[in-house]
Short mmCIF file of C-alpha atoms in Angstrom, two decimals:
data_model
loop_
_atom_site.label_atom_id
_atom_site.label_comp_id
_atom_site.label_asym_id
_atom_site.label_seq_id
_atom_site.Cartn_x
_atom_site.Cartn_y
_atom_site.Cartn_z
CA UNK P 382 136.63 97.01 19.84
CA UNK P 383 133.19 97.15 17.52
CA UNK P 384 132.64 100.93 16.79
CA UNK P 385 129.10 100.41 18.66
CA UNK P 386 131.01 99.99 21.89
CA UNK P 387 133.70 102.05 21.54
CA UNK P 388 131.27 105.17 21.69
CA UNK P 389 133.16 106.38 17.91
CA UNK P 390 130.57 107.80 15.77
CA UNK P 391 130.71 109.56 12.35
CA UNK P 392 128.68 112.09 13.45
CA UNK P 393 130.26 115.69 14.06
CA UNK P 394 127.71 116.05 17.11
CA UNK P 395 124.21 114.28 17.93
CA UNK P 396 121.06 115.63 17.02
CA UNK P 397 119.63 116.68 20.27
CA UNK P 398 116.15 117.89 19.12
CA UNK P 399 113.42 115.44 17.10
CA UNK P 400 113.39 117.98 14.47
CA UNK P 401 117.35 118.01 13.76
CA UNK P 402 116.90 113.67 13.95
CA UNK P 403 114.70 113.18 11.55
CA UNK P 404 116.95 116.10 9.54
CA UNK P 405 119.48 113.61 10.12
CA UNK P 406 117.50 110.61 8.74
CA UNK P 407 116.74 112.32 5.71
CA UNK P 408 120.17 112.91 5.20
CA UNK P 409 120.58 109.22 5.76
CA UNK P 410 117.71 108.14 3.60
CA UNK P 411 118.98 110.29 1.04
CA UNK P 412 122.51 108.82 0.96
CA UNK P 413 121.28 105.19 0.79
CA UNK P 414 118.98 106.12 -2.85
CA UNK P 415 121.83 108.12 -4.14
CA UNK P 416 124.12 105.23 -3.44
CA UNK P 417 122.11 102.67 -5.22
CA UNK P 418 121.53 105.36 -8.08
CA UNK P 419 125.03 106.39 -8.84
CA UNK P 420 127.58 104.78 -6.40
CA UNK P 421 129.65 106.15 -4.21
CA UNK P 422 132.37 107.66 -6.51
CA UNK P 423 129.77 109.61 -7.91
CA UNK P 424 127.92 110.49 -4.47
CA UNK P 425 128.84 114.27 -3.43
CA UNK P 426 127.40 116.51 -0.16
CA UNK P 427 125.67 118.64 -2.66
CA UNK P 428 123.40 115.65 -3.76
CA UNK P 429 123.03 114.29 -0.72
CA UNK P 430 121.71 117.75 0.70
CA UNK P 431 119.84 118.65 -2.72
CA UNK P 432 117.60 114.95 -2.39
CA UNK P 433 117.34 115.30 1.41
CA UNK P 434 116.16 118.86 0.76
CA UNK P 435 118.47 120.64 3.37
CA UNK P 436 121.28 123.25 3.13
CA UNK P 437 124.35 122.36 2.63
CA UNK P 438 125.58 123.93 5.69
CA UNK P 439 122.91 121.41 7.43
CA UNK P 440 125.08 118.37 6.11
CA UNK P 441 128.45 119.89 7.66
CA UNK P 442 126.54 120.83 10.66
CA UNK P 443 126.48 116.80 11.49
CA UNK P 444 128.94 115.03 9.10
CA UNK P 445 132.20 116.23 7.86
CA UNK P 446 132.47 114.70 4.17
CA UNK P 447 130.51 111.61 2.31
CA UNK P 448 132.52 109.26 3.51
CA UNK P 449 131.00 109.91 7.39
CA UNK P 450 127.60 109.85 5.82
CA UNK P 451 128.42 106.27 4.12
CA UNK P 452 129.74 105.07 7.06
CA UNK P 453 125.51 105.92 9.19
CA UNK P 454 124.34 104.35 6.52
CA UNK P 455 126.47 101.71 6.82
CA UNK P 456 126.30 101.80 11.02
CA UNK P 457 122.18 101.65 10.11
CA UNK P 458 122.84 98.93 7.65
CA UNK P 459 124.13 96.69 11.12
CA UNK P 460 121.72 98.08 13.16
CA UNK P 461 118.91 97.24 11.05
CA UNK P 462 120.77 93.26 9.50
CA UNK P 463 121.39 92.44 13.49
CA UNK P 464 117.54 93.93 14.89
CA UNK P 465 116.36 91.56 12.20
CA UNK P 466 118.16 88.43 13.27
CA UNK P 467 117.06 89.34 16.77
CA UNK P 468 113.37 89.52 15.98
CA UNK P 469 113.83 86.29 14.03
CA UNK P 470 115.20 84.26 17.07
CA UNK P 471 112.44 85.32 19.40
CA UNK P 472 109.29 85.04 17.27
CA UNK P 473 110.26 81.60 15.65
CA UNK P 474 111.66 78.27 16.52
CA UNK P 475 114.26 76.84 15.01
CA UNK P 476 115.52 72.87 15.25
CA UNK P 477 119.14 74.09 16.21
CA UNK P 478 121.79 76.38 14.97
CA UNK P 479 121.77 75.53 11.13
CA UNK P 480 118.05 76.64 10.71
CA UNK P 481 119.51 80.30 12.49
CA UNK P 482 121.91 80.16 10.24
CA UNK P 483 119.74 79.75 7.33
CA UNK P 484 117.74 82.64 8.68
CA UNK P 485 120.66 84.66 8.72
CA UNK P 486 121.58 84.31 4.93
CA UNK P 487 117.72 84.47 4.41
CA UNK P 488 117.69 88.37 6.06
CA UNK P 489 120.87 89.36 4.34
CA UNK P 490 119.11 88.45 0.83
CA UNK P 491 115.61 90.27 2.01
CA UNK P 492 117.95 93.62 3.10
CA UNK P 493 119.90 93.27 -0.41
CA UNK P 494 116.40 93.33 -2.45
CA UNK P 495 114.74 95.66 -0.22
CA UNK P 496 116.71 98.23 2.14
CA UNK P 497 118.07 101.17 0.40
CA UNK P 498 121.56 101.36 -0.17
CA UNK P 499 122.55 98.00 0.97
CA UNK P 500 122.81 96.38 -2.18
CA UNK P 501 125.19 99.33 -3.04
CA UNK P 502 127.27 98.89 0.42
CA UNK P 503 126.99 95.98 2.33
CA UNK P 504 128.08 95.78 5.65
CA UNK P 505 131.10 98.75 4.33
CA UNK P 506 133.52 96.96 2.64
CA UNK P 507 132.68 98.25 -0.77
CA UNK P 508 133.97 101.88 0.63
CA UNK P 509 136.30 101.04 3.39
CA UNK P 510 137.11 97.89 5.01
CA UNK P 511 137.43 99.44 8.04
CA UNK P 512 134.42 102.05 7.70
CA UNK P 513 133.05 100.21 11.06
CA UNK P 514 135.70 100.07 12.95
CA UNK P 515 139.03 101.76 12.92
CA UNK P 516 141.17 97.99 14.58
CA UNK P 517 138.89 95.59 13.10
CA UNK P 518 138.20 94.96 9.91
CA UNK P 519 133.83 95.35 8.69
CA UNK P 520 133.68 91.23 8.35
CA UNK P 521 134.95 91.13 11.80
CA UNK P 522 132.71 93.64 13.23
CA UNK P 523 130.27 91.69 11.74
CA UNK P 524 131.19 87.99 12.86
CA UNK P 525 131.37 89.65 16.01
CA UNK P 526 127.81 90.20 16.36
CA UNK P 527 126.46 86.96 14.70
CA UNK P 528 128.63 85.03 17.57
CA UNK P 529 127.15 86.92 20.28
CA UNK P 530 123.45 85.95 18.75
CA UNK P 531 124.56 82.16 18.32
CA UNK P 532 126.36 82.44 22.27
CA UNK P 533 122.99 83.77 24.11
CA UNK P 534 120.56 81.11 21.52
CA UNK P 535 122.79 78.13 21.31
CA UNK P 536 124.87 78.22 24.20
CA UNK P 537 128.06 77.43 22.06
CA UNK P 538 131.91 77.16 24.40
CA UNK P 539 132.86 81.19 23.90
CA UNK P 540 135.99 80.48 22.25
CA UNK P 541 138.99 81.53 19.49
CA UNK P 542 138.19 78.87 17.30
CA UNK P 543 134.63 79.54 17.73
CA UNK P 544 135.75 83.31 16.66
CA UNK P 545 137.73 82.10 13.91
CA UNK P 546 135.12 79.84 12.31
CA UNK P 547 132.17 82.53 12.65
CA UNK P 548 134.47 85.15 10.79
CA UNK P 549 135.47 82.59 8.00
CA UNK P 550 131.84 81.66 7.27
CA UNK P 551 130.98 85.42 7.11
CA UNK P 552 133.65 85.92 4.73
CA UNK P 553 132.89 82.84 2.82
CA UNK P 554 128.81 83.68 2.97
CA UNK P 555 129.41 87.64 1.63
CA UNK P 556 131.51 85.65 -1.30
CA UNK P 557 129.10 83.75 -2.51
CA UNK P 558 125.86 86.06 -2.03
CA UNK P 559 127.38 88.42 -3.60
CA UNK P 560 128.07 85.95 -6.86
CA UNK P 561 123.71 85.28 -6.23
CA UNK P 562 123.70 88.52 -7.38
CA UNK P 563 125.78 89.35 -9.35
CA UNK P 564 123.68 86.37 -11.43
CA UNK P 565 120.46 87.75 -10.77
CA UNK P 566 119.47 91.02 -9.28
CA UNK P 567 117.11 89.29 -7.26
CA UNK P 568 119.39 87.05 -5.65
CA UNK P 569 120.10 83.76 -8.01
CA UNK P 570 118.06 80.82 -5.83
CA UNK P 571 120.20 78.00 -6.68
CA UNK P 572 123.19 80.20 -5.55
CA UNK P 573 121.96 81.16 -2.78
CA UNK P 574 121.23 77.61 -1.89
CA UNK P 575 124.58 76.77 -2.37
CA UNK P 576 125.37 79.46 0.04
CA UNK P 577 123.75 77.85 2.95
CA UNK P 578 125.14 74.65 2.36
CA UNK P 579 128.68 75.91 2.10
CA UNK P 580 128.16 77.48 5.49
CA UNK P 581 126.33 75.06 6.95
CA UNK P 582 128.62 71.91 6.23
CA UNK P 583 131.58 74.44 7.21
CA UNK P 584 130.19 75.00 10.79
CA UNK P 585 128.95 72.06 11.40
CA UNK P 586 132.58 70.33 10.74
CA UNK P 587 133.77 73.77 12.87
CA UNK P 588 131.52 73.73 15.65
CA UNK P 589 132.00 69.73 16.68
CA UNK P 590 131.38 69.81 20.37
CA UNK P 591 131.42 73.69 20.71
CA UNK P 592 127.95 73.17 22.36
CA UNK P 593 128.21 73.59 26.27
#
């Protein structure tokens, strides 16, 4: 079960004023530059709470080591890739299912160049490849959420193969983005092309009369 619903959360307690939140989100927001500045090997409490400009004692207050503070980030990271996608769907119209997809890869390159930390994490697996979820594995988590989208847009058959062939074209997409830039900071264009054909020509063999 996705962390989201199982109510798991690396949080020691919730912030229950708006002053300790936004505390938290500093902590947060502080975590994702460090990240992108020196990596997580090299990420400590005591930076985290020295950039965030809170006491130490205000870190273990919420999170018990790094690790939980990587894995908000990484919770946000979701939050924020999935929010996107949503916002996408419902303010533009697409011809069918490939031009959603091509959105998707589109957002996950704009969150790589732009959103703190990201570039530096991903969706976890850098970290943990269960920092998500403790049964299933960050891609799956993932794949999880992307079928739900293409379920309530596309009215696809709800199925295991459909389940299967969602989580091997995340897998496959993460693969090759992360080759785009590996090229080119910026995301290499040609690779990224390549990306969405991959996917595309994957799914489309995949998803042969998956459409209710």
């Amino acid at each position: 079960m996705p962390a989201e619903e199982s109510g798991e959360t690396p949080l020691r307690r919730r912030p229950t004023q708006r002053r300790s939140a936004r505390r938290v989100e500093r902590m947060l927001d502080a975590c994702a530059d460090l990240l992108d500045e020196v990596g997580y090997d090299a990420l400590s409490t005591t930076r985290i709470a020295e950039r965030a400009g809170v006491a130490i004692g205000s870190i273990y207050q919420f999170f018990p080591d790094k690790r939980a503070i990587a894995q908000a980030v990484t919770r946000r990271h979701v939050e924020e890739f999935v929010s996107r996608i949503g916002r996408r769907f419902i303010s533009e119209e697409y011809g069918g299912w490939w031009d959603a997809v091509d959105a998707i890869i589109d957002e996950y390159v704009e969150m790589h160049r732009t959103v703190p930390g990201f570039r530096s994490m991903h969706f976890g697996d850098v970290v943990d490849l269960n920092l998500l979820d403790a049964v299933s594995d960050n891609h799956a988590v993932i794949a999880g959420r992307l079928r739900g989208l293409l379920l309530q847009e596309y009215g696809f058959t709800d199925s295991e193969d459909l389940d299967l062939a969602v989580l091997i074209a995340v897998e496959a997409g993460d693969a090759v983005l992360k080759l785009a830039f590996r090229r080119d900071p910026n995301g290499a264009p040609e690779i990224v092309s390549e990306a969405k054909r991959l996917i595309r020509g994957y799914l489309s063999r995949q998803l042969v009369g998956a459409s209710a």
